PDB file of C-alpha atoms in Angstrom:
ATOM      1  CA  MET P   1     -17.185  12.405  -8.985  1.00  0.00           C
ATOM      2  CA  SER P   2     -13.676  13.611  -8.262  1.00  0.00           C
ATOM      3  CA  ILE P   3     -10.812  13.151 -10.177  1.00  0.00           C
ATOM      4  CA  PRO P   4      -8.798  10.354  -8.315  1.00  0.00           C
ATOM      5  CA  GLU P   5     -12.518   8.431  -8.639  1.00  0.00           C
ATOM      6  CA  ALA P   6     -12.176   9.455 -12.465  1.00  0.00           C
ATOM      7  CA  PHE P   7      -8.375   8.837 -12.803  1.00  0.00           C
ATOM      8  CA  ALA P   8      -9.168   5.524 -10.581  1.00  0.00           C
ATOM      9  CA  GLY P   9     -11.964   4.452 -13.127  1.00  0.00           C
ATOM     10  CA  VAL P  10      -9.968   4.854 -15.670  1.00  0.00           C
ATOM     11  CA  ALA P  11      -6.929   3.266 -14.621  1.00  0.00           C
ATOM     12  CA  VAL P  12      -8.697   0.169 -13.302  1.00  0.00           C
ATOM     13  CA  ALA P  13     -10.688  -0.271 -16.505  1.00  0.00           C
ATOM     14  CA  PHE P  14      -8.043  -0.289 -18.338  1.00  0.00           C
ATOM     15  CA  SER P  15      -5.822  -2.923 -15.678  1.00  0.00           C
ATOM     16  CA  ALA P  16      -8.577  -4.941 -16.089  1.00  0.00           C
ATOM     17  CA  ALA P  17      -8.898  -5.234 -19.610  1.00  0.00           C
ATOM     18  CA  GLY P  18      -4.847  -6.139 -19.359  1.00  0.00           C
ATOM     19  CA  LEU P  19      -3.471  -2.725 -20.317  1.00  0.00           C
ATOM     20  CA  GLY P  20      -2.527  -1.553 -17.563  1.00  0.00           C
ATOM     21  CA  PRO P  21      -0.124  -2.020 -14.250  1.00  0.00           C
ATOM     22  CA  TYR P  22      -2.348  -1.899 -11.474  1.00  0.00           C
ATOM     23  CA  HIS P  23      -3.531  -5.216  -9.896  1.00  0.00           C
ATOM     24  CA  ALA P  24      -5.937  -7.114  -7.343  1.00  0.00           C
ATOM     25  CA  SER P  25      -4.244  -6.262  -4.209  1.00  0.00           C
ATOM     26  CA  ILE P  26      -5.237  -6.526   0.173  1.00  0.00           C
ATOM     27  CA  ALA P  27      -4.160  -3.804   2.454  1.00  0.00           C
ATOM     28  CA  ARG P  28      -3.599  -5.837   5.922  1.00  0.00           C
ATOM     29  CA  TRP P  29      -3.542  -4.499   9.608  1.00  0.00           C
ATOM     30  CA  PRO P  30      -2.952  -6.847  12.630  1.00  0.00           C
ATOM     31  CA  GLY P  31      -5.596  -5.163  14.248  1.00  0.00           C
ATOM     32  CA  THR P  32      -5.210  -3.497  17.734  1.00  0.00           C
ATOM     33  CA  PRO P  33      -4.419  -5.989  20.768  1.00  0.00           C
ATOM     34  CA  ILE P  34      -6.258  -5.503  23.949  1.00  0.00           C
ATOM     35  CA  TYR P  35      -3.789  -5.506  27.198  1.00  0.00           C
ATOM     36  CA  ASP P  36      -4.841  -6.080  30.820  1.00  0.00           C
ATOM     37  CA  ASP P  37      -3.779  -3.954  33.591  1.00  0.00           C
ATOM     38  CA  GLY P  38      -0.482  -5.748  33.861  1.00  0.00           C
ATOM     39  CA  GLY P  39       0.387  -5.080  30.333  1.00  0.00           C
ATOM     40  CA  SER P  40      -0.474  -9.225  29.056  1.00  0.00           C
ATOM     41  CA  ILE P  41      -2.213  -8.916  25.511  1.00  0.00           C
ATOM     42  CA  LEU P  42      -5.616 -10.527  25.957  1.00  0.00           C
ATOM     43  CA  THR P  43      -6.614 -10.694  22.576  1.00  0.00           C
ATOM     44  CA  PRO P  44      -4.172 -10.061  19.606  1.00  0.00           C
ATOM     45  CA  GLY P  45      -7.116  -8.026  18.105  1.00  0.00           C
ATOM     46  CA  THR P  46      -9.354  -8.525  14.975  1.00  0.00           C
ATOM     47  CA  PRO P  47      -6.762  -8.204  11.713  1.00  0.00           C
ATOM     48  CA  ILE P  48      -8.070  -6.380   9.090  1.00  0.00           C
ATOM     49  CA  ALA P  49      -8.454  -6.472   5.513  1.00  0.00           C
ATOM     50  CA  ARG P  50      -9.190  -3.897   2.815  1.00  0.00           C
ATOM     51  CA  PRO P  51      -9.570  -4.973  -0.960  1.00  0.00           C
ATOM     52  CA  CYS P  52      -7.270  -2.523  -3.369  1.00  0.00           C
ATOM     53  CA  MET P  53      -5.458  -2.076  -6.529  1.00  0.00           C
ATOM     54  CA  CYS P  54      -1.727  -1.640  -6.516  1.00  0.00           C
ATOM     55  CA  GLN P  55       0.796  -0.597  -9.157  1.00  0.00           C
ATOM     56  CA  VAL P  56       4.594  -2.311  -8.025  1.00  0.00           C
ATOM     57  CA  ASP P  57       7.362   0.116  -9.581  1.00  0.00           C
ATOM     58  CA  ALA P  58      10.492   1.479  -9.112  1.00  0.00           C
ATOM     59  CA  VAL P  59      11.791   3.956  -5.699  1.00  0.00           C
ATOM     60  CA  ASP P  60      12.302   7.207  -6.699  1.00  0.00           C
ATOM     61  CA  GLU P  61      15.301   9.696  -6.073  1.00  0.00           C
ATOM     62  CA  LYS P  62      12.996  10.679  -3.038  1.00  0.00           C
ATOM     63  CA  MET P  63      12.457   7.403  -1.633  1.00  0.00           C
ATOM     64  CA  ARG P  64      15.854   6.329  -2.268  1.00  0.00           C
ATOM     65  CA  ALA P  65      16.912   9.249   0.584  1.00  0.00           C
ATOM     66  CA  GLN P  66      14.453   8.122   3.140  1.00  0.00           C
ATOM     67  CA  ASP P  67      15.890   6.353   5.623  1.00  0.00           C
ATOM     68  CA  GLY P  68      16.141   2.692   6.351  1.00  0.00           C
ATOM     69  CA  TYR P  69      16.022   2.627   2.703  1.00  0.00           C
ATOM     70  CA  VAL P  70      17.495  -1.028   1.394  1.00  0.00           C
ATOM     71  CA  ASP P  71      18.573  -1.773  -2.621  1.00  0.00           C
ATOM     72  CA  LYS P  72      15.880  -3.945  -2.902  1.00  0.00           C
ATOM     73  CA  ASP P  73      12.382  -1.828  -1.791  1.00  0.00           C
ATOM     74  CA  VAL P  74       9.823  -0.953  -4.507  1.00  0.00           C
ATOM     75  CA  ALA P  75       7.541   1.652  -4.731  1.00  0.00           C
ATOM     76  CA  LEU P  76       3.725   0.421  -4.528  1.00  0.00           C
ATOM     77  CA  LEU P  77       1.522   3.123  -5.868  1.00  0.00           C
ATOM     78  CA  VAL P  78      -1.965   2.369  -4.247  1.00  0.00           C
ATOM     79  CA  LEU P  79      -5.165   4.260  -6.036  1.00  0.00           C
ATOM     80  CA  VAL P  80      -6.661   5.806  -3.324  1.00  0.00           C
ATOM     81  CA  ALA P  81     -10.628   5.514  -4.830  1.00  0.00           C
ATOM     82  CA  THR P  82     -10.153   1.732  -4.541  1.00  0.00           C
ATOM     83  CA  LEU P  83      -9.007   1.658  -0.715  1.00  0.00           C
ATOM     84  CA  ALA P  84     -11.667   1.804   2.050  1.00  0.00           C
ATOM     85  CA  GLY P  85      -9.378   3.884   4.533  1.00  0.00           C
ATOM     86  CA  ALA P  86      -5.971   5.544   4.434  1.00  0.00           C
ATOM     87  CA  LEU P  87      -2.665   3.888   4.395  1.00  0.00           C
ATOM     88  CA  ASN P  88      -0.016   3.582   6.946  1.00  0.00           C
ATOM     89  CA  THR P  89       3.700   2.172   8.005  1.00  0.00           C
ATOM     90  CA  ASN P  90       1.559  -0.806  10.278  1.00  0.00           C
ATOM     91  CA  ALA P  91       0.328  -2.001   6.791  1.00  0.00           C
ATOM     92  CA  THR P  92       1.553  -4.836   4.730  1.00  0.00           C
ATOM     93  CA  ILE P  93       0.162  -4.459   1.025  1.00  0.00           C
ATOM     94  CA  GLU P  94      -0.661  -8.552  -0.752  1.00  0.00           C
ATOM     95  CA  VAL P  95      -0.613  -7.534  -4.274  1.00  0.00           C
ATOM     96  CA  THR P  96      -2.604 -11.247  -5.091  1.00  0.00           C
ATOM     97  CA  ALA P  97      -2.344 -10.895  -8.970  1.00  0.00           C
ATOM     98  CA  GLY P  98       0.514  -9.778 -11.486  1.00  0.00           C
ATOM     99  CA  PRO P  99       4.254 -10.828 -12.019  1.00  0.00           C
ATOM    100  CA  ASN P 100       5.232  -8.654  -8.384  1.00  0.00           C
ATOM    101  CA  ALA P 101       2.662 -10.924  -6.931  1.00  0.00           C
ATOM    102  CA  GLY P 102       3.896 -10.894  -3.402  1.00  0.00           C
ATOM    103  CA  SER P 103       3.308  -9.032   0.196  1.00  0.00           C
ATOM    104  CA  TYR P 104       4.679  -6.164   1.523  1.00  0.00           C
ATOM    105  CA  SER P 105       5.734  -4.206   3.902  1.00  0.00           C
ATOM    106  CA  VAL P 106       4.763  -0.408   3.982  1.00  0.00           C
ATOM    107  CA  GLN P 107       7.979   1.272   5.263  1.00  0.00           C
ATOM    108  CA  SER P 108       6.751   4.823   3.988  1.00  0.00           C
ATOM    109  CA  VAL P 109       3.596   6.163   2.997  1.00  0.00           C
ATOM    110  CA  SER P 110       2.729   9.661   1.266  1.00  0.00           C
ATOM    111  CA  LYS P 111       0.105  10.913  -0.886  1.00  0.00           C
ATOM    112  CA  ASP P 112       0.528  12.138  -4.667  1.00  0.00           C
ATOM    113  CA  SER P 113       0.232  16.024  -5.728  1.00  0.00           C
ATOM    114  CA  MET P 114      -3.377  14.953  -7.142  1.00  0.00           C
ATOM    115  CA  GLY P 115      -4.576  12.504  -4.032  1.00  0.00           C
ATOM    116  CA  SER P 116      -5.297  10.233  -6.811  1.00  0.00           C
ATOM    117  CA  HIS P 117      -2.535   7.777  -5.156  1.00  0.00           C
ATOM    118  CA  TRP P 118      -0.827   6.247  -1.714  1.00  0.00           C
ATOM    119  CA  LEU P 119       3.431   6.597  -2.488  1.00  0.00           C
ATOM    120  CA  CYS P 120       4.329   4.110  -0.436  1.00  0.00           C
ATOM    121  CA  ARG P 121       7.882   2.915   0.204  1.00  0.00           C
ATOM    122  CA  GLY P 122       7.315  -1.139   0.502  1.00  0.00           C
ATOM    123  CA  ARG P 123       9.713  -3.936   1.359  1.00  0.00           C
ATOM    124  CA  ALA P 124       9.192  -8.059   0.874  1.00  0.00           C
ATOM    125  CA  ALA P 125       7.444  -9.068   3.867  1.00  0.00           C
TER     126      ALA P 125
END
């Protein structure tokens, strides 16, 4: 078991007991459209939805300094071990439970130094 997996296990257990900040969430992508030779969309693509656990928090100074930051942006901390695959700025995170339930578009994304979290700047979608 890796350190990020161990951390996620503890974080999920505490949150399930009502003692942690992580809540059930879904990372969503619109899918990849298929175009014809003229550039028209033939099919919009199959949307992708993957479960994960996310904490909604206040942005940090690094996020405030990013291009495109607005005052209502939030920090989204997604446990890497709870999400199959990687996050990118095409994703939307739907937090399905907790005090900050709602959908957030991912404006920026990076990993923390330990590799346990996707650190995202999100905006209410």
